[in-house]
Tab-separated table of C-alpha atoms in Angstrom:
chain	number	residue	atom	x	y	z
A	8	UNK	CA	7.870	3.951	14.253
A	9	UNK	CA	4.055	4.914	14.656
A	10	UNK	CA	1.398	2.458	14.014
A	11	UNK	CA	-2.433	4.444	13.957
A	12	UNK	CA	-5.081	2.284	14.912
A	13	UNK	CA	-6.221	-0.670	12.613
A	14	UNK	CA	-2.623	-0.389	11.176
A	15	UNK	CA	0.690	-2.116	11.045
A	16	UNK	CA	4.330	-2.211	10.811
A	17	UNK	CA	6.731	-4.689	9.622
A	18	UNK	CA	10.490	-4.447	9.723
A	19	UNK	CA	12.325	-7.341	7.988
A	20	UNK	CA	15.270	-9.029	9.104
A	21	UNK	CA	18.442	-7.001	8.888
A	22	UNK	CA	17.281	-3.503	8.241
A	23	UNK	CA	18.898	-0.435	9.817
A	24	UNK	CA	16.462	2.603	10.422
A	25	UNK	CA	19.140	5.064	10.745
A	26	UNK	CA	17.913	8.243	13.549
A	27	UNK	CA	15.432	10.844	12.987
A	28	UNK	CA	13.888	8.688	10.149
A	29	UNK	CA	9.885	8.381	10.803
A	30	UNK	CA	8.092	4.908	9.983
A	31	UNK	CA	4.199	5.054	10.071
A	32	UNK	CA	1.284	3.251	9.599
A	33	UNK	CA	-2.031	4.496	9.116
A	34	UNK	CA	-5.757	2.984	9.390
A	35	UNK	CA	-5.768	2.896	5.843
A	36	UNK	CA	-2.224	2.150	4.648
A	37	UNK	CA	-0.047	-0.494	6.596
A	38	UNK	CA	4.159	0.025	5.796
A	39	UNK	CA	6.204	-2.804	5.307
A	40	UNK	CA	9.845	-2.798	4.803
A	41	UNK	CA	11.532	-6.225	3.647
A	42	UNK	CA	14.807	-7.776	4.546
A	43	UNK	CA	18.235	-6.074	4.461
A	44	UNK	CA	16.933	-2.482	3.920
A	45	UNK	CA	18.452	1.217	5.285
A	46	UNK	CA	16.269	4.200	5.929
A	47	UNK	CA	18.040	7.047	6.276
A	48	UNK	CA	18.041	9.733	8.636
A	49	UNK	CA	16.101	12.376	8.628
A	50	UNK	CA	13.770	10.345	5.706
A	51	UNK	CA	10.063	9.096	6.261
A	52	UNK	CA	8.199	6.047	5.363
A	53	UNK	CA	4.190	6.556	5.474
A	54	UNK	CA	1.972	3.218	4.486
A	55	UNK	CA	4.052	2.494	2.363
A	56	UNK	CA	5.417	-1.549	0.630
A	57	UNK	CA	9.090	-1.565	0.257
A	58	UNK	CA	10.482	-4.782	-1.057
A	59	UNK	CA	13.794	-6.427	0.230
A	60	UNK	CA	17.493	-4.861	-0.592
A	61	UNK	CA	16.201	-1.258	-0.650
A	62	UNK	CA	18.091	1.915	-0.091
A	63	UNK	CA	16.228	5.041	1.095
A	64	UNK	CA	18.388	8.054	2.023
A	65	UNK	CA	18.770	10.807	3.902
A	66	UNK	CA	15.721	13.114	3.566
A	67	UNK	CA	14.126	10.882	1.505
A	68	UNK	CA	9.754	10.657	1.111
A	69	UNK	CA	8.060	7.512	0.594
A	70	UNK	CA	4.308	8.517	0.822
A	71	UNK	CA	1.316	6.138	1.330
A	72	UNK	CA	0.647	3.369	-0.913
A	73	UNK	CA	3.464	3.251	-3.003
A	74	UNK	CA	5.536	0.413	-3.375
A	75	UNK	CA	9.136	0.346	-4.033
A	76	UNK	CA	10.536	-2.775	-6.239
A	77	UNK	CA	13.559	-4.636	-4.284
A	78	UNK	CA	16.825	-3.392	-4.831
A	79	UNK	CA	15.649	-0.323	-5.897
A	80	UNK	CA	17.445	3.179	-4.345
A	81	UNK	CA	15.467	6.565	-3.277
A	82	UNK	CA	18.590	9.079	-2.995
A	83	UNK	CA	18.965	12.332	-0.657
A	84	UNK	CA	15.759	14.270	-0.728
A	85	UNK	CA	14.107	12.104	-3.565
A	86	UNK	CA	10.227	11.579	-3.597
A	87	UNK	CA	8.401	8.560	-3.929
A	88	UNK	CA	4.386	9.728	-3.766
A	89	UNK	CA	1.463	8.153	-3.094
A	90	UNK	CA	0.021	5.117	-5.250
A	91	UNK	CA	3.621	5.133	-6.876
A	92	UNK	CA	4.837	1.879	-8.085
A	93	UNK	CA	8.814	1.652	-8.598
A	94	UNK	CA	9.669	-1.439	-10.814
A	95	UNK	CA	13.036	-3.556	-9.417
A	96	UNK	CA	16.152	-1.744	-9.924
A	97	UNK	CA	14.993	1.878	-10.457
A	98	UNK	CA	16.760	4.953	-8.890
A	99	UNK	CA	15.135	8.319	-8.000
A	100	UNK	CA	17.809	10.463	-8.467
A	101	UNK	CA	18.791	13.286	-5.645
A	102	UNK	CA	16.062	15.515	-5.483
A	103	UNK	CA	13.874	14.049	-7.938
A	104	UNK	CA	10.245	12.864	-7.658
A	105	UNK	CA	9.013	9.446	-8.808
A	106	UNK	CA	4.897	9.718	-9.140
A	107	UNK	CA	2.766	7.428	-10.873
A	108	UNK	CA	2.072	3.663	-11.769
A	109	UNK	CA	4.209	2.682	-13.010
A	110	UNK	CA	6.652	5.792	-11.847
A	111	UNK	CA	7.888	8.293	-13.897
A	112	UNK	CA	10.771	9.650	-12.286
A	113	UNK	CA	10.848	13.583	-13.152
A	114	UNK	CA	13.282	16.455	-12.021
A	115	UNK	CA	12.053	19.014	-9.024
A	116	UNK	CA	12.142	21.703	-12.100
A	117	UNK	CA	9.539	19.492	-14.159
A	118	UNK	CA	6.816	20.753	-11.631
A	119	UNK	CA	3.643	20.601	-13.987
A	120	UNK	CA	4.536	17.053	-15.713
A	121	UNK	CA	4.799	15.895	-11.801
A	122	UNK	CA	1.169	17.966	-11.089
A	123	UNK	CA	-0.421	16.668	-14.151
A	124	UNK	CA	0.727	13.139	-13.075
A	125	UNK	CA	-0.244	13.780	-8.652
A	126	UNK	CA	-2.795	15.475	-9.025
A	127	UNK	CA	-4.897	11.936	-10.486
A	128	UNK	CA	-3.609	10.202	-7.700
A	129	UNK	CA	-5.901	12.300	-5.050
A	130	UNK	CA	-3.636	12.835	-1.940
A	131	UNK	CA	-6.593	14.221	0.557
A	132	UNK	CA	-9.063	11.418	-0.725
A	133	UNK	CA	-6.273	8.690	-0.329
A	134	UNK	CA	-4.885	9.562	2.902
A	135	UNK	CA	-8.097	11.899	4.629
A	136	UNK	CA	-10.868	10.637	2.548
A	137	UNK	CA	-12.239	14.503	1.289
A	138	UNK	CA	-12.543	15.585	-1.812
A	139	UNK	CA	-10.477	17.699	-3.082
A	140	UNK	CA	-12.843	19.448	-4.475
A	141	UNK	CA	-15.390	20.108	-1.293
A	142	UNK	CA	-15.813	23.527	0.169
A	143	UNK	CA	-13.429	24.061	3.369
A	144	UNK	CA	-11.268	20.840	2.495
A	145	UNK	CA	-8.434	22.282	4.681
A	146	UNK	CA	-10.650	23.137	7.774
A	147	UNK	CA	-12.160	19.450	7.228
A	148	UNK	CA	-8.813	17.525	6.926
A	149	UNK	CA	-7.367	19.955	9.929
A	150	UNK	CA	-10.136	19.072	11.889
A	151	UNK	CA	-10.396	15.417	11.470
A	152	UNK	CA	-6.657	15.297	12.165
A	153	UNK	CA	-6.604	17.221	15.495
A	154	UNK	CA	-9.419	15.178	16.744
A	155	UNK	CA	-7.522	11.668	15.747
A	156	UNK	CA	-4.014	12.798	17.186
A	157	UNK	CA	-6.252	14.357	20.156
A	158	UNK	CA	-5.910	10.904	22.082
A	159	UNK	CA	-2.536	11.904	22.636
A	160	UNK	CA	-2.916	14.985	24.494
A	161	UNK	CA	-1.996	13.122	27.742
A	162	UNK	CA	0.935	11.841	26.489
A	163	UNK	CA	2.972	15.312	26.076
A	164	UNK	CA	1.654	16.979	29.679
A	165	UNK	CA	-0.899	19.359	27.543
């Protein structure tokens, strides 16, 4: 679990977070997981709100600003994209993608439909504060991220 400067993580009672799962908060997005949840191995939850009794299965990904309603399931390798809201009791099938508010749950072969919604959610702007159309967008993102992560150099022995 990692809470970047200014971010916080809250894990509820009787939660199980399995091996190699990543729970992360950022300065822009706190992360909370309600009571009686399971976060499966090799999954990751970044800056999201997960209500009680939610199952996030192996390899699932839950992104910044997502909200997952009580009793929902994100099955193996499912994705809940940023700023996506899943209603209570929802299921994201194996390998499928939930995107939008309210969420549309789409199979991975529907890339164009997913992208049509995902593009408006503005990943670079929401996560990194960078305009997607700005020149050198990736140089800006990676330079900022490198600077921010540079504070950990002494921890790794580099």
